[in-house]
Tab-separated table of C-alpha atoms in Angstrom:
chain	number	residue	atom	x	y	z
A	1	UNK	CA	46.959	-66.220	6.283
A	2	UNK	CA	46.008	-67.117	2.545
A	3	UNK	CA	42.303	-66.508	1.425
A	4	UNK	CA	41.113	-68.065	-1.569
A	5	UNK	CA	37.290	-66.769	-2.898
A	6	UNK	CA	35.703	-68.939	-5.585
A	7	UNK	CA	32.924	-67.947	-7.295
A	8	UNK	CA	30.734	-68.489	-10.413
A	9	UNK	CA	31.098	-65.786	-13.083
A	10	UNK	CA	28.117	-64.041	-12.126
A	11	UNK	CA	28.243	-60.116	-11.165
A	12	UNK	CA	25.695	-60.668	-7.851
A	13	UNK	CA	27.619	-63.689	-6.311
A	14	UNK	CA	31.084	-61.663	-6.543
A	15	UNK	CA	29.896	-58.176	-5.538
A	16	UNK	CA	28.265	-59.872	-2.395
A	17	UNK	CA	31.745	-60.990	-1.469
A	18	UNK	CA	33.792	-58.286	-2.418
A	19	UNK	CA	33.347	-56.486	0.967
A	20	UNK	CA	34.875	-59.379	2.785
A	21	UNK	CA	37.654	-59.654	0.386
A	22	UNK	CA	38.467	-56.182	0.751
A	23	UNK	CA	38.629	-56.856	4.486
A	24	UNK	CA	40.915	-59.901	4.396
A	25	UNK	CA	42.836	-57.533	2.274
A	26	UNK	CA	43.164	-54.897	4.794
A	27	UNK	CA	43.938	-56.857	7.869
A	28	UNK	CA	46.867	-58.163	5.844
A	29	UNK	CA	46.122	-61.558	4.620
A	30	UNK	CA	47.218	-62.795	0.855
A	31	UNK	CA	43.655	-62.739	-1.349
A	32	UNK	CA	42.873	-64.386	-4.633
A	33	UNK	CA	39.537	-64.428	-6.417
A	34	UNK	CA	38.699	-67.609	-8.512
A	35	UNK	CA	36.493	-67.778	-11.424
A	36	UNK	CA	36.446	-68.312	-15.274
A	37	UNK	CA	38.808	-66.616	-17.507
A	38	UNK	CA	36.063	-64.552	-19.079
A	39	UNK	CA	35.198	-63.494	-15.517
A	40	UNK	CA	38.855	-62.354	-14.566
A	41	UNK	CA	38.542	-58.611	-15.920
A	42	UNK	CA	35.146	-58.401	-13.323
A	43	UNK	CA	37.217	-59.679	-10.517
A	44	UNK	CA	40.181	-57.588	-11.445
A	45	UNK	CA	37.915	-54.255	-11.470
A	46	UNK	CA	36.997	-54.958	-8.036
A	47	UNK	CA	40.539	-54.466	-6.736
A	48	UNK	CA	41.626	-58.016	-6.104
A	49	UNK	CA	43.585	-60.225	-7.383
A	50	UNK	CA	42.072	-62.601	-10.047
A	51	UNK	CA	42.615	-66.284	-10.708
A	52	UNK	CA	41.107	-67.826	-14.378
A	53	UNK	CA	40.078	-71.438	-13.617
A	54	UNK	CA	38.263	-73.284	-15.921
A	55	UNK	CA	36.288	-72.330	-19.024
A	56	UNK	CA	32.412	-71.199	-18.716
A	57	UNK	CA	32.248	-69.578	-22.043
A	58	UNK	CA	29.332	-71.357	-23.165
A	59	UNK	CA	27.004	-70.776	-20.272
A	60	UNK	CA	25.423	-67.613	-21.401
A	61	UNK	CA	24.474	-68.988	-24.920
A	62	UNK	CA	23.010	-72.139	-23.049
A	63	UNK	CA	20.924	-69.832	-20.687
A	64	UNK	CA	19.890	-67.340	-23.581
A	65	UNK	CA	18.626	-70.473	-25.286
A	66	UNK	CA	16.401	-71.693	-22.412
A	67	UNK	CA	14.715	-68.722	-21.021
A	68	UNK	CA	11.804	-70.878	-19.945
A	69	UNK	CA	14.244	-72.221	-17.375
A	70	UNK	CA	13.430	-69.765	-14.876
A	71	UNK	CA	9.478	-70.644	-15.045
A	72	UNK	CA	9.351	-74.687	-14.390
A	73	UNK	CA	8.974	-75.631	-11.494
A	74	UNK	CA	11.524	-77.532	-10.241
A	75	UNK	CA	13.667	-74.337	-10.508
A	76	UNK	CA	11.728	-73.109	-7.585
A	77	UNK	CA	13.222	-73.743	-4.211
A	78	UNK	CA	11.333	-71.289	-2.153
A	79	UNK	CA	8.500	-73.611	-0.970
A	80	UNK	CA	9.667	-75.296	2.407
A	81	UNK	CA	6.527	-76.423	4.098
A	82	UNK	CA	6.911	-80.425	4.781
A	83	UNK	CA	3.227	-80.694	4.517
A	84	UNK	CA	3.194	-79.660	0.549
A	85	UNK	CA	6.121	-81.527	-0.422
A	86	UNK	CA	6.259	-84.849	-1.810
A	87	UNK	CA	9.273	-87.310	-2.616
A	88	UNK	CA	8.692	-87.600	-6.505
A	89	UNK	CA	8.395	-83.831	-7.120
A	90	UNK	CA	11.576	-83.491	-4.605
A	91	UNK	CA	13.543	-85.815	-6.330
A	92	UNK	CA	13.101	-84.228	-9.471
A	93	UNK	CA	14.077	-81.269	-8.083
A	94	UNK	CA	17.334	-82.605	-6.629
A	95	UNK	CA	17.752	-84.163	-10.147
A	96	UNK	CA	17.693	-80.906	-12.060
A	97	UNK	CA	19.511	-78.829	-9.570
A	98	UNK	CA	22.362	-81.820	-9.376
A	99	UNK	CA	22.224	-81.281	-13.247
A	100	UNK	CA	22.385	-77.632	-13.402
A	101	UNK	CA	25.115	-76.921	-10.532
A	102	UNK	CA	27.595	-79.339	-12.461
A	103	UNK	CA	27.021	-78.079	-15.891
A	104	UNK	CA	28.163	-74.617	-13.761
A	105	UNK	CA	31.034	-75.995	-11.824
A	106	UNK	CA	32.264	-78.768	-13.816
A	107	UNK	CA	34.637	-76.724	-16.313
A	108	UNK	CA	36.289	-75.345	-12.991
A	109	UNK	CA	36.850	-77.961	-10.624
A	110	UNK	CA	39.889	-79.302	-12.419
A	111	UNK	CA	41.583	-75.955	-12.555
A	112	UNK	CA	40.727	-74.542	-9.134
A	113	UNK	CA	41.754	-77.803	-7.470
A	114	UNK	CA	45.229	-77.648	-9.171
A	115	UNK	CA	45.411	-73.780	-7.972
A	116	UNK	CA	44.527	-74.920	-4.471
A	117	UNK	CA	47.042	-77.562	-4.278
A	118	UNK	CA	49.727	-75.254	-5.650
A	119	UNK	CA	48.843	-72.106	-3.753
A	120	UNK	CA	47.789	-73.955	-0.381
A	121	UNK	CA	45.008	-71.796	1.157
A	122	UNK	CA	44.419	-71.849	4.473
A	123	UNK	CA	40.603	-70.836	4.128
A	124	UNK	CA	38.345	-70.878	1.204
A	125	UNK	CA	35.120	-68.931	1.012
A	126	UNK	CA	32.940	-69.555	-1.758
A	127	UNK	CA	29.115	-68.771	-2.844
A	128	UNK	CA	26.961	-71.139	-1.989
A	129	UNK	CA	26.581	-72.718	-5.769
A	130	UNK	CA	30.040	-72.858	-6.383
A	131	UNK	CA	30.398	-76.049	-5.388
A	132	UNK	CA	33.901	-76.256	-6.666
A	133	UNK	CA	35.059	-74.438	-3.935
A	134	UNK	CA	34.664	-77.105	-1.419
A	135	UNK	CA	36.135	-79.434	-3.340
A	136	UNK	CA	39.081	-77.531	-3.944
A	137	UNK	CA	39.199	-76.549	-0.421
A	138	UNK	CA	39.012	-80.250	0.604
A	139	UNK	CA	41.565	-81.322	-1.521
A	140	UNK	CA	44.185	-78.972	-0.609
A	141	UNK	CA	43.376	-79.386	3.266
A	142	UNK	CA	41.769	-75.811	3.957
A	143	UNK	CA	38.946	-74.857	6.079
A	144	UNK	CA	35.997	-73.490	4.089
A	145	UNK	CA	33.251	-71.390	4.117
A	146	UNK	CA	29.653	-70.082	2.528
A	147	UNK	CA	29.005	-66.629	1.917
A	148	UNK	CA	25.381	-66.369	1.558
A	149	UNK	CA	23.807	-64.307	-1.617
A	150	UNK	CA	20.359	-66.222	-1.382
A	151	UNK	CA	18.113	-67.264	1.570
A	152	UNK	CA	19.599	-70.279	2.382
A	153	UNK	CA	16.918	-72.385	0.715
A	154	UNK	CA	19.684	-74.697	-0.849
A	155	UNK	CA	20.615	-76.250	2.771
A	156	UNK	CA	16.904	-76.204	4.180
A	157	UNK	CA	15.688	-78.160	0.775
A	158	UNK	CA	18.733	-80.434	1.473
A	159	UNK	CA	17.451	-81.025	4.330
A	160	UNK	CA	13.903	-81.444	3.801
A	161	UNK	CA	14.971	-84.307	0.695
A	162	UNK	CA	17.120	-85.961	3.337
A	163	UNK	CA	14.105	-86.419	5.337
A	164	UNK	CA	11.665	-87.562	2.081
A	165	UNK	CA	15.028	-89.713	1.086
A	166	UNK	CA	14.990	-91.953	4.275
A	167	UNK	CA	11.229	-92.525	4.011
A	168	UNK	CA	11.601	-94.558	0.925
A	169	UNK	CA	12.713	-97.845	0.546
A	170	UNK	CA	16.495	-98.637	0.047
A	171	UNK	CA	16.495	-99.188	-3.491
A	172	UNK	CA	14.716	-96.051	-4.155
A	173	UNK	CA	16.807	-93.616	-1.782
A	174	UNK	CA	18.479	-91.713	-4.691
A	175	UNK	CA	20.729	-88.834	-3.569
A	176	UNK	CA	21.850	-86.603	-7.134
A	177	UNK	CA	23.834	-83.979	-4.979
A	178	UNK	CA	25.632	-86.970	-3.125
A	179	UNK	CA	26.336	-88.652	-6.193
A	180	UNK	CA	27.687	-86.013	-8.185
A	181	UNK	CA	29.910	-84.821	-5.617
A	182	UNK	CA	30.833	-87.804	-4.201
A	183	UNK	CA	31.928	-88.994	-7.495
A	184	UNK	CA	33.739	-86.129	-7.750
A	185	UNK	CA	35.664	-86.081	-4.408
A	186	UNK	CA	36.547	-89.882	-5.049
A	187	UNK	CA	38.551	-88.985	-7.680
A	188	UNK	CA	40.819	-86.862	-5.678
A	189	UNK	CA	41.269	-89.123	-3.231
A	190	UNK	CA	38.056	-88.121	-0.622
A	191	UNK	CA	34.586	-89.187	-0.034
A	192	UNK	CA	31.151	-87.291	-0.141
A	193	UNK	CA	30.410	-85.259	3.177
A	194	UNK	CA	27.441	-82.943	3.853
A	195	UNK	CA	30.032	-80.075	4.136
A	196	UNK	CA	30.528	-80.112	0.542
A	197	UNK	CA	26.710	-79.118	0.156
A	198	UNK	CA	26.527	-76.976	3.300
A	199	UNK	CA	30.020	-75.647	4.088
A	200	UNK	CA	31.607	-76.031	7.411
A	201	UNK	CA	30.267	-72.535	8.458
A	202	UNK	CA	28.239	-70.114	6.665
A	203	UNK	CA	27.818	-66.436	6.714
A	204	UNK	CA	24.552	-65.170	6.583
A	205	UNK	CA	23.796	-61.200	6.050
A	206	UNK	CA	20.248	-61.622	6.450
A	207	UNK	CA	18.309	-60.330	9.340
A	208	UNK	CA	16.599	-63.222	11.137
A	209	UNK	CA	13.322	-62.345	10.008
A	210	UNK	CA	13.951	-62.864	6.336
A	211	UNK	CA	16.636	-65.930	6.643
A	212	UNK	CA	15.811	-69.298	6.562
A	213	UNK	CA	16.463	-71.349	9.798
A	214	UNK	CA	18.567	-74.656	9.487
A	215	UNK	CA	20.874	-77.068	11.418
A	216	UNK	CA	24.228	-75.567	9.776
A	217	UNK	CA	26.744	-73.096	11.718
A	218	UNK	CA	26.144	-69.660	10.979
A	219	UNK	CA	27.800	-66.261	11.374
A	220	UNK	CA	25.966	-63.095	10.984
A	221	UNK	CA	27.845	-60.547	8.531
A	222	UNK	CA	26.264	-57.159	7.538
A	223	UNK	CA	25.971	-56.869	3.899
A	224	UNK	CA	27.739	-53.979	2.391
A	225	UNK	CA	26.390	-52.832	-1.140
A	226	UNK	CA	28.926	-52.947	-3.956
A	227	UNK	CA	27.872	-52.364	-7.192
A	228	UNK	CA	30.908	-52.217	-9.481
A	229	UNK	CA	32.931	-49.174	-10.784
A	230	UNK	CA	30.880	-46.244	-10.759
A	231	UNK	CA	30.839	-42.224	-10.532
A	232	UNK	CA	27.925	-40.294	-8.567
A	233	UNK	CA	26.182	-37.887	-11.248
A	234	UNK	CA	25.664	-34.337	-10.153
A	235	UNK	CA	21.716	-34.479	-9.959
A	236	UNK	CA	21.734	-36.854	-7.140
A	237	UNK	CA	23.196	-34.024	-5.269
A	238	UNK	CA	20.100	-32.233	-5.371
A	239	UNK	CA	17.212	-33.447	-3.431
A	240	UNK	CA	13.749	-35.042	-5.212
A	241	UNK	CA	10.763	-32.446	-5.071
A	242	UNK	CA	8.582	-35.650	-5.085
A	243	UNK	CA	8.527	-39.079	-4.001
A	244	UNK	CA	11.331	-41.112	-6.392
A	245	UNK	CA	10.844	-44.441	-7.198
A	246	UNK	CA	14.055	-46.485	-8.834
A	247	UNK	CA	13.340	-49.282	-11.352
A	248	UNK	CA	16.269	-51.327	-11.619
A	249	UNK	CA	16.423	-54.677	-13.364
A	250	UNK	CA	20.332	-55.954	-12.583
A	251	UNK	CA	22.278	-57.342	-15.280
A	252	UNK	CA	22.045	-60.901	-15.140
A	253	UNK	CA	19.020	-61.565	-16.874
A	254	UNK	CA	19.774	-59.340	-20.012
A	255	UNK	CA	23.415	-60.328	-19.862
A	256	UNK	CA	22.782	-64.146	-19.695
A	257	UNK	CA	19.107	-64.708	-20.933
A	258	UNK	CA	19.004	-62.569	-23.773
A	259	UNK	CA	16.715	-59.854	-22.033
A	260	UNK	CA	14.795	-59.054	-18.960
A	261	UNK	CA	11.328	-60.731	-17.916
A	262	UNK	CA	9.655	-57.251	-17.386
A	263	UNK	CA	8.350	-54.466	-19.659
A	264	UNK	CA	10.335	-51.588	-18.689
A	265	UNK	CA	8.305	-49.283	-21.304
A	266	UNK	CA	4.831	-50.501	-19.875
A	267	UNK	CA	5.828	-50.085	-16.320
A	268	UNK	CA	7.136	-46.367	-17.322
A	269	UNK	CA	4.127	-45.942	-19.175
A	270	UNK	CA	1.979	-46.856	-15.717
A	271	UNK	CA	3.687	-44.511	-13.460
A	272	UNK	CA	3.733	-41.567	-16.083
A	273	UNK	CA	0.458	-40.125	-14.332
A	274	UNK	CA	1.471	-40.612	-10.604
A	275	UNK	CA	2.828	-37.826	-8.678
A	276	UNK	CA	6.562	-39.137	-8.454
A	277	UNK	CA	10.075	-38.922	-10.188
A	278	UNK	CA	11.060	-42.241	-11.688
A	279	UNK	CA	14.839	-42.615	-12.082
A	280	UNK	CA	15.358	-45.779	-14.294
A	281	UNK	CA	18.648	-47.145	-13.784
A	282	UNK	CA	19.367	-49.218	-16.263
A	283	UNK	CA	22.101	-50.963	-18.786
A	284	UNK	CA	22.955	-49.385	-21.951
A	285	UNK	CA	21.342	-52.452	-23.761
A	286	UNK	CA	18.027	-51.785	-21.612
A	287	UNK	CA	17.779	-48.280	-22.113
A	288	UNK	CA	18.180	-48.884	-26.172
A	289	UNK	CA	15.152	-50.726	-25.794
A	290	UNK	CA	12.934	-47.409	-24.780
A	291	UNK	CA	11.416	-45.620	-27.352
A	292	UNK	CA	9.663	-43.000	-25.228
A	293	UNK	CA	9.957	-41.770	-21.714
A	294	UNK	CA	7.337	-39.881	-20.094
A	295	UNK	CA	7.704	-36.961	-18.622
A	296	UNK	CA	8.111	-37.819	-15.065
A	297	UNK	CA	11.372	-40.558	-15.667
A	298	UNK	CA	15.010	-39.906	-15.995
A	299	UNK	CA	16.732	-42.817	-17.343
A	300	UNK	CA	20.161	-42.980	-16.401
A	301	UNK	CA	23.077	-45.731	-17.061
A	302	UNK	CA	25.908	-46.826	-14.469
A	303	UNK	CA	24.386	-45.205	-11.511
A	304	UNK	CA	25.666	-46.970	-7.957
A	305	UNK	CA	22.299	-48.221	-6.425
A	306	UNK	CA	23.691	-47.638	-3.261
A	307	UNK	CA	24.179	-44.079	-3.864
A	308	UNK	CA	20.830	-43.696	-5.490
A	309	UNK	CA	18.421	-45.570	-3.083
A	310	UNK	CA	18.682	-43.117	0.079
A	311	UNK	CA	16.870	-40.776	-2.003
A	312	UNK	CA	14.258	-43.041	-2.816
A	313	UNK	CA	10.913	-43.766	-1.506
A	314	UNK	CA	10.482	-47.130	-3.395
A	315	UNK	CA	12.221	-49.476	-5.616
A	316	UNK	CA	11.158	-51.836	-8.387
A	317	UNK	CA	13.241	-54.765	-9.222
A	318	UNK	CA	13.644	-58.145	-10.508
A	319	UNK	CA	13.798	-60.006	-7.183
A	320	UNK	CA	17.860	-60.386	-7.392
A	321	UNK	CA	19.818	-60.398	-4.390
A	322	UNK	CA	21.783	-57.530	-4.822
A	323	UNK	CA	18.922	-55.106	-5.571
A	324	UNK	CA	16.893	-56.826	-2.687
A	325	UNK	CA	19.804	-56.708	0.259
A	326	UNK	CA	20.783	-53.171	-0.907
A	327	UNK	CA	17.169	-51.906	-0.478
A	328	UNK	CA	17.330	-53.704	2.864
A	329	UNK	CA	20.315	-51.361	4.124
A	330	UNK	CA	18.627	-48.019	3.197
A	331	UNK	CA	15.226	-48.964	4.584
A	332	UNK	CA	13.337	-48.613	1.155
A	333	UNK	CA	10.052	-50.031	0.610
A	334	UNK	CA	10.466	-53.049	-2.333
A	335	UNK	CA	8.554	-54.100	-5.326
A	336	UNK	CA	9.862	-57.357	-6.502
A	337	UNK	CA	8.578	-58.413	-9.922
A	338	UNK	CA	10.183	-61.703	-10.756
A	339	UNK	CA	9.971	-64.979	-11.873
A	340	UNK	CA	9.838	-67.676	-9.163
A	341	UNK	CA	13.587	-69.145	-9.723
A	342	UNK	CA	15.901	-70.158	-7.039
A	343	UNK	CA	14.634	-68.362	-3.654
A	344	UNK	CA	13.069	-65.437	-4.983
A	345	UNK	CA	9.427	-66.078	-4.146
A	346	UNK	CA	10.690	-66.888	-0.857
A	347	UNK	CA	12.040	-63.352	-0.531
A	348	UNK	CA	9.579	-61.721	-2.042
A	349	UNK	CA	7.043	-63.174	0.474
A	350	UNK	CA	9.222	-62.316	3.407
A	351	UNK	CA	9.311	-58.646	2.480
A	352	UNK	CA	5.798	-58.901	2.493
A	353	UNK	CA	5.021	-60.251	5.949
A	354	UNK	CA	7.476	-57.615	7.594
A	355	UNK	CA	5.250	-55.193	5.652
A	356	UNK	CA	8.538	-54.077	3.664
A	357	UNK	CA	7.709	-54.553	0.116
A	358	UNK	CA	5.503	-56.442	-2.230
A	359	UNK	CA	5.610	-59.298	-4.710
A	360	UNK	CA	4.364	-59.558	-8.245
A	361	UNK	CA	4.962	-62.513	-10.244
A	362	UNK	CA	6.189	-61.317	-13.846
A	363	UNK	CA	3.689	-62.667	-15.492
A	364	UNK	CA	0.783	-61.098	-13.847
A	365	UNK	CA	2.683	-57.568	-13.619
A	366	UNK	CA	0.075	-55.413	-15.872
A	367	UNK	CA	0.768	-51.761	-15.657
A	368	UNK	CA	-2.340	-51.613	-13.596
A	369	UNK	CA	-0.805	-53.858	-10.912
A	370	UNK	CA	2.222	-52.152	-10.898
A	371	UNK	CA	1.005	-48.584	-10.436
A	372	UNK	CA	-1.163	-49.644	-7.824
A	373	UNK	CA	1.550	-51.607	-6.386
A	374	UNK	CA	4.034	-48.760	-6.290
A	375	UNK	CA	1.157	-46.007	-5.330
A	376	UNK	CA	0.785	-48.178	-1.960
A	377	UNK	CA	4.625	-48.550	-1.221
A	378	UNK	CA	4.885	-44.489	-1.546
A	379	UNK	CA	1.633	-43.538	-0.120
A	380	UNK	CA	0.971	-46.127	2.890
A	381	UNK	CA	3.318	-45.357	5.586
A	382	UNK	CA	3.389	-48.710	7.112
A	383	UNK	CA	5.535	-49.645	4.381
A	384	UNK	CA	8.368	-47.444	5.435
A	385	UNK	CA	8.175	-48.188	8.975
A	386	UNK	CA	8.504	-52.094	7.784
A	387	UNK	CA	11.614	-51.245	5.697
A	388	UNK	CA	13.015	-49.561	8.228
A	389	UNK	CA	12.871	-51.607	10.862
A	390	UNK	CA	14.519	-54.169	8.521
A	391	UNK	CA	17.053	-51.754	7.850
A	392	UNK	CA	18.044	-51.315	11.272
A	393	UNK	CA	17.960	-55.386	11.799
A	394	UNK	CA	20.279	-55.378	8.797
A	395	UNK	CA	22.945	-52.810	10.279
A	396	UNK	CA	22.958	-54.508	13.426
A	397	UNK	CA	24.878	-57.244	11.743
A	398	UNK	CA	28.529	-57.489	12.152
A	399	UNK	CA	30.817	-55.872	9.151
A	400	UNK	CA	32.839	-57.599	7.895
A	401	UNK	CA	35.956	-56.450	9.031
A	402	UNK	CA	34.396	-57.495	12.417
A	403	UNK	CA	34.174	-60.971	11.052
A	404	UNK	CA	37.539	-61.477	10.069
A	405	UNK	CA	38.648	-62.545	13.519
A	406	UNK	CA	36.474	-65.165	13.688
A	407	UNK	CA	37.280	-66.375	10.188
A	408	UNK	CA	41.120	-66.642	11.191
A	409	UNK	CA	40.018	-68.582	14.239
A	410	UNK	CA	38.232	-70.826	12.292
A	411	UNK	CA	40.703	-71.578	9.829
A	412	UNK	CA	43.174	-72.314	12.219
A	413	UNK	CA	41.204	-74.605	14.135
A	414	UNK	CA	38.968	-76.516	11.214
A	415	UNK	CA	41.517	-77.258	8.712
A	416	UNK	CA	40.729	-81.044	7.441
A	417	UNK	CA	43.502	-83.148	6.363
A	418	UNK	CA	44.122	-82.964	2.395
A	419	UNK	CA	42.192	-85.651	0.550
A	420	UNK	CA	45.170	-87.909	-1.417
A	421	UNK	CA	44.393	-89.335	-4.679
């Protein structure tokens, strides 16, 4: 079987799919991973064969010029209570979403379709924002599957939006996603169908308590942490002599948005008088911003988070899915200091409800607030117990290798006819 993975040029999206790509390859299938040409070296370092499609070279500069885009209300997709939603607000969110998704995907679509029609995959696996993936799959006549690296606010919001839309007068029933994707499909000989948004099947790594229910067909899969090429440092062989707290802010904000939304130096200073060891696992660019380092802190570069977290009593992070899910796997209580973009508020509040962590919006993350939150995570046993319960639920999901057989059967049974221009 031929399997094509399609991802936006974002490390967290790629890394979440990498263990499944390995499992597919180990099962004897041909695997290709497609993204923008500037991202192919990152793909190749995962051990997979990369395919460059389109040109997303302008994305980083645009994001850095609009750092405020993580703060505006329409990019927050976490509110799923129908009683709190209005048609006007959800239409605005859908319009901004369709514009943003098109900005990311349009440069990829033509080349990805051309490659898919040439290579003829049996199955396309796409991250939930790479809508070029299902378009290419349908154009080539392949089955297609979403691989989640978010809580599934995207489909749930879509369903809530559809309910509000159907209540409007006919002349006001705008549908920005259907209009964009439908226009693209028509040029390739197809038409809009809901699977272009929701996939034919969804692979969901989140335990049920943290997942977002919807009517899409889902298959559980275990999240397997992958952080890219790395070497375990010698000092990790020695157990800490006091509670270890990890500070990790991911790569996306520094590499894409021109800087973190969290004051690293202030956090380290706020924790300086706690009886903890702080390990700040940072990028070189993040390290360069630190003028001084408190005595109870160790600043390290390129340490694999999945190797560090088993020794930690708490994790402070920016809300990114990779950090969040890696902490779930290792049962580590979390402090999410994040912007409201995408599903980050929903996932942070989910941790709070489960007693496994705390959410602090970044603009309220004063040194005193962060210090008190970390103290609670380390000292109050309920957080460790809550994180351990979520760990067990997370690890109970089938490993990627155990899902391969189901995807083989799905691809054989669900291949649609190819679009003909």
